[in-house]
Amino acid sequence: MKALFRATCASQPKATPFGGSLQRRALLAAAVMLAASWAGSALADGAPPSRSELIRNLLPTVVNISVRKLEIAHNPDAGVAMAGAPAGSAGGGGATGAGGAGAGGTGAAGATTKVAPTNGIPANPMESGDISDSSQEIKGYGGSGFIIDPSGLIVTNYHVVQDAFEITVSFSDGTTLPAKTLSAARLADLALLKVNPKRPLPAAHWGNSDMVGVGDEVFAAGDPFGVGLSVSAGIVSALDRDIQNSPYDDYIQTDATINHGNSGGPLFNSQGQVIGVNSAIISPTTGSIGLGFALPSNDARFVINRLRTYGWVRPSWIGIKVQQVTPRIAEALGMAQQNSSIVSWVLPDGPAEKAGMKIGDIILRFDNQAPSDDRGLLRHLATTPVGDKIALLVRRDGAERNVSITTQLWPRNQWEANDAPTKVAQPKIVIQRNLGLSLSTMDAEQSAKMGLQEGLHGVLVTKVTPYTDPAVQGMVDGDIILRVQDKPVATPEQVQTGIDAARTDKREFVMMLVLPKVRTVPGPRWRALQVATRGG
């Protein structure tokens, strides 16, 4: 993939030597001095922006992504684990707290260390009222993304929005908009979202990740742990890292701080270009230890362009399966060269078989290049234009031979069996008429015991149904409701009247002024409780 977006430079005119009279030399010297003075003036007027100015200009292109997902309650195998892993991911329960998209579960530096995507931890165990199946819960998560088109196209990690039935995007100016997933690629862990803004949005600019080098300065932007838009600085620590997220892994490693919630956010270079998509961390804890991983921008750009154009990755295919030649395999084959791949399967009637490829062939070169490993070979194969001829140098029975293969389009149904987004479960939310609150009137003795001032009335909460919105918002038995919307309440009937009035007014939420049973700070606080589903 790296070769697809390699920057090209226009050829520069060759310098022509000057000669001639003293007068010509004097004129040349004067011209050089004049040019130097102009250059100095231009540099002073158009000096490159400072780091803080550069970052301020970039932040409007970065967004927070909040999602809601329907999940099975109290089921460790299917639920989201403590680190925020999407359902069914191998690394869901890891100490890093960020699994998903098939990237989790890769051991590193110890049994408790996991590689895991950096989507946010659950905001709440449930975010709305009762649902039809008591074994299901609605959970909220947070991630990041960045704008790539002023019309409202946004890039993020697939694991951020995987299984989400509701997606909300928040911008740096405080604006929030609903979003939908246009298309996604599970293997690449990328998703393309769409919002409908009222005005053009500021878009980030892709950089060339092939030009990235170890030691380059980088900035990671996103919304870690939901604290708000944040930026961290660091360097590129390594390139072409394999974190076993997919057969094509080619991650940029950075020590710029990446935490849960950074998933899908951009990794900028010092020129303010996106050279990576922050996707994963390795950590024995729930926080960053300086081992962050970003999908290279050239890989991401290839996938996103294919998603925009075709709705899927649309890779090339020749019908073989390969694996890296390890030192053991090389020794078993009696060969010294290890920078090669061995064919472990050739699909019958596929392009490779028709060209004469056989199981056990050693691929040494691809289009006269030596792929760095099997991952590099697979990336090259997948991104070769459909219908192009590729030249392979293979070793078979101790002899080298050239094989020419015409690539074909990967059968879409086969590709999408492993790459298409999973079907999203839509919850059937049933919000109880009383919101799940059992209430009772308070007499003067109870009011005094609960600490209400003389003459102040309220309604006592005697029970809060689990998994309802009041429970999610932290209400417990012993709380006292003082007002509903703008009206004081003294009886359960008055509370219910206020709830019904909010529904009559087509509101999704109702305001309640609540005096908590347990008060970390003095006085009551307002709570907005859901009384109806959106649009219902």
XYZ file of C-alpha atoms in Angstrom:
536
model
C 0.000 0.000 0.000
C 2.867 2.336 0.670
C 3.672 2.742 -2.988
C 0.176 3.924 -3.867
C 0.466 7.368 -2.392
C 4.161 8.030 -2.631
C 4.772 11.728 -3.093
C 6.150 12.801 -6.460
C 8.417 15.776 -6.898
C 8.607 17.880 -10.033
C 12.035 17.817 -11.620
C 14.029 20.946 -10.967
C 15.759 22.897 -13.783
C 19.499 22.387 -13.880
C 21.700 25.299 -12.850
C 23.406 27.127 -15.700
C 26.929 28.432 -14.969
C 27.458 32.138 -15.408
C 30.473 33.697 -17.081
C 31.390 36.919 -18.884
C 32.393 40.410 -18.039
C 32.996 42.086 -14.752
C 29.860 44.120 -15.340
C 27.775 40.960 -15.656
C 29.305 39.612 -12.453
C 28.528 42.863 -10.658
C 24.942 42.765 -11.875
C 24.692 39.172 -10.725
C 26.031 40.062 -7.269
C 23.534 42.893 -6.990
C 20.711 40.607 -8.006
C 21.742 38.033 -5.426
C 21.827 40.673 -2.693
C 18.433 42.018 -3.729
C 16.946 38.529 -3.813
C 18.374 37.830 -0.388
C 16.750 40.963 1.016
C 13.410 40.005 -0.519
C 13.711 36.491 0.866
C 14.432 37.829 4.332
C 11.399 40.096 4.161
C 9.163 37.287 2.923
C 10.369 34.987 5.700
C 9.613 37.616 8.295
C 6.116 38.231 6.905
C 5.260 34.581 6.176
C 7.084 32.803 8.988
C 5.866 29.254 9.651
C 3.261 29.044 12.415
C 4.292 28.133 15.927
C 3.423 24.729 17.285
C 0.517 26.117 19.331
C -0.845 28.036 16.345
C -0.557 24.950 14.145
C -2.443 22.811 16.665
C -5.150 25.446 17.187
C -5.778 25.422 13.445
C -6.000 21.624 13.406
C -8.366 21.083 16.327
C -11.567 22.082 14.455
C -10.961 19.101 12.134
C -11.048 16.639 15.066
C -14.346 15.370 16.481
C -15.701 13.383 19.404
C -17.898 10.409 18.549
C -20.472 9.150 21.058
C -22.330 5.930 20.357
C -24.988 3.776 21.936
C -24.965 0.001 21.557
C -27.351 -2.762 22.495
C -25.591 -5.497 24.422
C -26.300 -8.642 26.369
C -26.264 -7.983 30.104
C -24.192 -10.025 32.551
C -22.596 -12.149 29.834
C -18.791 -11.846 29.821
C -18.519 -13.567 26.460
C -20.801 -11.135 24.659
C -20.725 -7.958 26.701
C -18.243 -5.142 26.594
C -15.539 -5.804 29.122
C -13.999 -3.357 31.570
C -11.751 -1.870 28.916
C -14.407 -1.013 26.390
C -13.977 -3.916 24.008
C -16.769 -4.451 21.483
C -18.770 -7.617 21.900
C -16.982 -10.772 20.874
C -13.493 -9.317 20.529
C -10.637 -11.483 21.648
C -9.075 -8.836 23.827
C -12.222 -7.569 25.471
C -11.272 -8.327 29.041
C -7.706 -7.154 28.883
C -6.127 -4.848 31.377
C -5.724 -2.158 28.752
C -9.451 -1.575 28.615
C -9.898 -1.058 24.887
C -10.588 -4.104 22.745
C -12.431 -4.603 19.522
C -12.295 -5.124 15.805
C -10.382 -8.333 16.227
C -7.257 -6.567 17.392
C -7.434 -7.480 21.043
C -5.869 -10.455 22.714
C -2.379 -10.131 21.322
C -0.012 -10.890 24.159
C 2.939 -8.616 24.718
C 5.452 -8.396 27.535
C 3.475 -10.545 29.912
C 0.314 -12.549 30.396
C -1.805 -9.569 31.427
C -0.587 -7.265 28.696
C -2.956 -6.901 25.746
C -2.978 -5.097 22.442
C -6.306 -3.383 22.121
C -8.027 -0.599 20.182
C -8.490 2.620 22.077
C -12.209 3.225 22.026
C -13.745 4.722 25.139
C -14.840 2.923 28.249
C -18.590 2.651 28.854
C -20.046 5.948 30.006
C -22.967 4.255 31.777
C -24.287 0.726 32.208
C -27.426 1.887 30.399
C -28.492 5.121 28.799
C -32.243 4.958 28.412
C -35.317 3.330 29.842
C -36.402 -0.264 30.014
C -35.998 -2.399 26.937
C -38.081 -5.333 25.875
C -35.574 -7.995 26.921
C -34.327 -7.693 30.500
C -31.134 -9.533 29.535
C -30.141 -6.651 27.251
C -28.632 -3.313 28.108
C -27.896 -0.126 26.234
C -24.386 1.154 26.833
C -22.651 4.331 25.785
C -19.096 4.645 24.473
C -16.848 7.398 23.203
C -14.224 7.657 20.490
C -12.694 10.164 18.120
C -12.536 10.942 14.423
C -11.549 13.604 11.929
C -13.240 15.408 9.059
C -11.974 14.620 5.550
C -14.533 16.511 3.471
C -16.354 19.828 4.120
C -19.643 18.167 3.166
C -19.514 16.146 6.394
C -17.469 12.991 5.771
C -15.674 11.726 8.878
C -13.117 8.951 9.372
C -12.915 6.868 12.524
C -12.054 3.321 13.598
C -14.650 0.695 12.860
C -14.488 -0.604 16.423
C -15.681 2.811 17.647
C -19.006 2.522 15.790
C -19.291 -1.263 15.543
C -22.818 -2.392 16.516
C -23.853 1.209 17.295
C -27.524 1.958 16.664
C -26.998 5.639 17.440
C -23.972 7.822 16.589
C -23.527 11.443 17.659
C -20.632 13.624 16.532
C -19.496 16.611 18.616
C -17.366 19.364 17.106
C -14.823 21.679 18.680
C -17.312 24.587 18.715
C -19.790 22.575 20.801
C -22.094 21.674 17.909
C -23.480 18.133 17.883
C -24.952 16.300 14.899
C -26.337 12.805 14.381
C -24.229 10.635 12.090
C -24.660 7.445 10.123
C -22.131 4.892 8.928
C -21.837 5.052 5.134
C -19.517 2.055 4.892
C -16.812 0.308 6.851
C -13.991 -2.212 6.616
C -13.563 -4.538 9.560
C -10.129 -5.835 8.524
C -8.743 -2.317 8.201
C -10.667 -1.185 11.300
C -11.926 1.915 9.483
C -15.369 3.454 9.083
C -16.665 6.338 6.986
C -19.350 8.424 8.696
C -21.634 11.146 7.325
C -23.179 14.151 9.042
C -25.286 16.863 7.438
C -23.849 20.224 8.516
C -25.515 23.571 7.834
C -22.222 24.990 6.589
C -18.973 23.542 5.179
C -16.746 21.938 7.786
C -12.959 22.372 8.143
C -11.280 19.271 6.759
C -7.953 17.686 7.673
C -5.381 17.006 4.974
C -3.831 13.604 4.333
C -0.072 13.298 4.579
C 2.218 10.734 2.984
C 2.993 8.067 5.576
C 5.714 6.643 3.314
C 7.756 9.749 4.135
C 7.478 9.179 7.900
C 10.688 8.253 9.674
C 11.569 7.025 13.129
C 12.174 10.050 15.335
C 9.772 12.355 13.474
C 7.686 14.620 15.688
C 3.968 13.754 15.785
C 0.795 14.925 17.563
C -2.103 12.700 18.593
C -5.514 14.376 18.865
C -8.780 13.039 20.215
C -11.042 12.763 23.254
C -9.370 10.398 25.753
C -11.682 9.054 28.466
C -14.290 11.623 27.433
C -12.485 14.501 29.164
C -12.647 16.636 26.023
C -10.585 17.375 22.960
C -6.909 16.883 23.833
C -3.541 16.847 22.083
C -0.380 14.971 23.027
C 3.053 15.189 21.440
C 5.729 12.608 20.822
C 7.828 10.972 18.157
C 7.522 8.051 15.801
C 9.009 5.149 17.754
C 8.929 2.464 15.056
C 7.354 1.564 11.716
C 5.682 -1.493 10.152
C 4.557 -2.922 13.478
C 2.511 -6.124 13.435
C -0.049 -6.089 16.264
C -1.970 -8.993 14.692
C -5.039 -6.890 14.015
C -5.206 -8.198 10.437
C -3.038 -10.011 7.865
C -2.052 -6.579 6.498
C -0.746 -4.866 9.656
C 1.653 -1.995 9.029
C 1.225 0.207 12.105
C 3.148 3.332 13.086
C 4.286 3.099 16.701
C 4.429 6.337 18.687
C 5.109 7.437 22.236
C 2.595 10.297 21.896
C 0.057 9.605 24.631
C -2.914 7.595 23.313
C -5.637 6.488 25.703
C -9.139 5.045 25.586
C -11.303 7.390 23.571
C -8.461 8.332 21.190
C -9.506 5.622 18.739
C -10.200 7.028 15.296
C -8.461 10.317 15.991
C -5.682 11.651 13.758
C -1.940 11.394 14.209
C -0.537 14.621 12.748
C 2.993 15.319 11.569
C 4.770 18.611 12.260
C 3.255 20.098 9.077
C -0.282 19.421 10.322
C -0.977 16.547 7.927
C -2.688 13.312 8.963
C -0.091 10.560 8.738
C -1.965 8.007 10.844
C -5.255 6.986 12.467
C -4.811 6.287 16.190
C -6.117 2.776 16.753
C -4.505 0.732 19.520
C -2.288 0.653 22.578
C -0.222 -1.943 24.404
C -0.380 -1.566 28.150
C -0.538 -3.713 31.288
C -2.820 -1.024 32.778
C -5.869 0.900 31.597
C -3.713 3.858 30.579
C -0.953 4.709 28.152
C 2.618 3.617 28.790
C 3.923 5.128 25.577
C 3.121 2.240 23.235
C 0.520 3.617 20.844
C -0.238 2.471 17.309
C -1.680 4.300 14.340
C -2.796 2.945 10.985
C -0.607 4.651 8.327
C -2.404 7.349 6.364
C -1.596 5.797 2.986
C -3.237 2.540 4.031
C -6.188 4.426 5.511
C -6.525 6.666 2.483
C -6.578 3.698 0.117
C -9.346 2.023 2.130
C -11.393 5.202 2.598
C -11.196 6.091 -1.098
C -12.406 2.607 -1.980
C -15.244 2.872 0.546
C -16.278 6.258 -0.874
C -16.160 5.004 -4.460
C -17.395 1.420 -4.250
C -18.831 0.920 -0.769
C -16.247 -1.786 -0.058
C -12.480 -2.203 -0.312
C -12.647 -3.948 -3.723
C -9.179 -5.578 -3.503
C -7.327 -7.526 -6.159
C -6.948 -11.268 -5.776
C -4.917 -14.106 -7.276
C -6.197 -17.005 -5.161
C -3.323 -17.951 -2.882
C -2.622 -18.058 0.828
C 0.871 -17.209 2.019
C 2.804 -17.074 5.262
C 6.149 -15.710 6.321
C 9.262 -17.855 5.917
C 10.510 -18.115 9.491
C 14.019 -19.204 10.499
C 12.651 -22.700 11.217
C 10.936 -22.910 7.831
C 14.094 -21.672 6.111
C 16.174 -24.261 7.930
C 13.712 -27.008 7.029
C 13.890 -25.982 3.376
C 17.657 -25.670 3.425
C 17.576 -22.028 2.356
C 19.322 -19.019 3.792
C 16.929 -16.324 2.587
C 14.193 -15.591 5.091
C 12.797 -12.360 3.609
C 10.231 -14.278 1.592
C 6.807 -15.921 1.757
C 5.755 -19.522 1.257
C 2.504 -20.512 -0.468
C 0.352 -22.618 1.849
C -2.683 -22.910 -0.399
C -3.601 -22.349 -4.044
C -7.288 -21.981 -4.802
C -8.459 -24.361 -7.541
C -9.245 -22.567 -10.815
C -7.965 -19.291 -9.401
C -5.616 -16.919 -11.242
C -2.521 -18.279 -9.464
C -3.270 -21.928 -10.266
C -3.970 -21.067 -13.892
C -0.579 -19.335 -14.015
C 1.167 -22.436 -12.648
C 1.638 -21.553 -8.950
C 1.877 -24.513 -6.575
C 1.648 -25.114 -2.845
C 5.135 -24.810 -1.340
C 6.382 -22.178 -3.814
C 8.648 -19.608 -2.190
C 7.843 -16.046 -3.358
C 11.116 -14.127 -3.467
C 10.162 -11.012 -5.425
C 6.990 -9.218 -6.463
C 7.228 -6.939 -9.527
C 11.007 -6.910 -9.043
C 10.695 -5.854 -5.404
C 11.435 -7.900 -2.304
C 8.437 -7.512 0.066
C 9.491 -6.909 3.651
C 7.359 -9.847 4.830
C 4.130 -11.705 4.086
C 2.117 -8.688 5.259
C 3.868 -6.465 2.742
C 3.232 -8.988 0.005
C -0.471 -9.188 0.847
C -0.803 -5.392 0.900
C 0.865 -5.192 -2.499
C -1.414 -7.894 -3.905
C -4.600 -6.325 -2.525
C -3.833 -2.845 -3.854
C -2.678 -3.815 -7.342
C -5.287 -2.597 -9.863
C -7.682 -5.297 -10.985
C -6.631 -6.704 -14.369
C -2.948 -5.803 -14.019
C -0.267 -8.410 -14.624
C 2.103 -9.062 -11.761
C 5.482 -10.757 -12.019
C 6.517 -13.144 -9.244
C 9.959 -14.653 -8.819
C 9.435 -17.982 -7.072
C 11.709 -20.772 -5.853
C 10.563 -24.338 -6.459
C 12.605 -27.505 -6.093
C 15.752 -25.443 -5.597
C 15.333 -23.520 -8.865
C 14.031 -20.005 -9.464
C 11.390 -19.256 -12.060
C 9.231 -16.313 -13.134
C 5.447 -16.497 -12.960
C 3.139 -13.917 -14.538
C -0.382 -13.637 -13.084
C -3.280 -11.389 -14.107
C -5.081 -10.122 -11.019
C -8.822 -10.481 -10.660
C -11.396 -8.777 -8.464
C -11.704 -10.531 -5.122
C -15.178 -12.135 -5.075
C -17.198 -9.626 -3.079
C -19.257 -12.153 -1.172
C -16.093 -13.937 -0.020
C -14.340 -10.715 0.977
C -17.309 -9.251 2.824
C -17.826 -12.453 4.773
C -14.791 -11.296 6.787
C -14.813 -7.547 6.157
C -18.364 -6.188 5.915
C -19.823 -4.371 8.941
C -21.835 -6.547 11.276
C -25.590 -6.090 11.410
C -26.628 -3.539 14.009
C -29.205 -4.594 16.585
C -31.921 -1.998 17.065
C -33.273 -1.844 20.609
C -36.985 -1.706 21.305
C -37.039 0.780 24.118
C -40.076 0.819 26.405
C -40.007 3.661 28.896
C -42.359 3.164 31.808
C -45.013 5.790 32.380
C -43.532 6.627 35.794
C -39.932 6.290 34.471
C -39.405 3.396 36.903
C -39.731 5.628 39.978
C -41.764 4.507 42.990
C -42.738 7.594 45.001
C -44.442 8.543 48.254
C -45.637 11.687 49.986
C -43.516 13.012 52.850
C -44.996 14.149 56.161
C -43.466 16.871 58.305
C -41.483 14.378 60.414
C -39.956 12.729 57.348
C -39.146 16.103 55.820
C -37.309 17.181 58.967
C -35.476 13.855 59.169
C -34.389 14.145 55.530
C -33.052 17.627 56.129
C -35.667 19.690 54.293
C -36.058 23.239 55.511
C -39.354 24.149 57.141
C -41.953 24.965 54.533
C -40.071 23.153 51.762
C -41.933 20.210 50.233
C -40.832 17.280 48.188
C -41.636 13.742 47.037
C -39.669 10.787 48.403
C -38.216 8.208 46.006
C -38.834 4.791 47.574
C -37.529 2.621 44.715
C -35.689 3.022 41.411
C -36.146 0.212 38.882
C -32.737 -1.104 37.742
C -31.543 -0.209 34.228
C -34.015 2.626 33.832
C -32.829 6.110 32.943
C -33.164 7.432 36.529
C -30.982 4.536 37.682
C -28.426 5.331 35.011
C -28.423 8.977 36.054
C -27.612 7.948 39.625
C -30.964 8.280 41.380
C -31.516 5.976 44.361
C -34.201 5.319 46.943
C -34.066 8.074 49.531
C -33.668 10.873 46.971
C -36.211 13.685 47.164
C -37.783 15.299 44.099
C -38.382 19.009 44.756
C -39.474 20.296 41.337
C -40.537 18.945 37.949
C -39.727 21.441 35.219
C -40.611 24.822 36.769
C -43.205 23.621 39.290
C -42.699 22.568 42.943
C -44.091 19.114 43.770
C -45.401 17.647 47.003
C -47.217 14.491 45.845
C -46.474 11.603 43.480
C -49.434 12.720 41.373
C -47.824 16.111 40.786
C -44.601 14.419 39.662
C -46.550 12.250 37.232
C -48.435 15.289 35.943
C -45.120 16.971 35.152
C -43.855 13.846 33.336
C -47.052 13.593 31.296
C -46.887 17.308 30.428
C -43.382 16.873 29.017
C -44.638 14.046 26.808
C -47.616 16.149 25.695
C -45.170 18.882 24.693
C -43.267 16.289 22.583
C -40.169 16.550 24.768
C -37.646 13.740 25.003
C -36.534 14.716 28.515
C -38.053 16.198 31.639
C -36.197 18.264 34.233
C -36.320 17.256 37.896
C -34.701 19.088 40.791
C -33.480 16.311 43.100
C -32.063 16.484 46.624
C -29.748 13.444 46.715
C -29.812 11.001 49.580
C -26.009 11.076 49.580
C -24.674 14.585 49.029
C -21.082 15.086 47.995
C -21.854 18.801 47.750
C -24.599 20.716 49.562
C -27.962 21.297 47.973
C -30.056 19.772 45.196
C -29.146 19.239 41.543
C -31.080 19.123 38.287
C -31.440 15.885 36.359
C -32.772 15.508 32.818
C -34.632 12.202 32.599
C -35.790 10.533 29.413
C -39.579 10.427 29.040
C -39.846 9.389 25.370
C -37.712 7.881 22.630
C -36.246 10.215 20.056
C -38.882 11.087 17.499
C -41.503 9.122 19.419
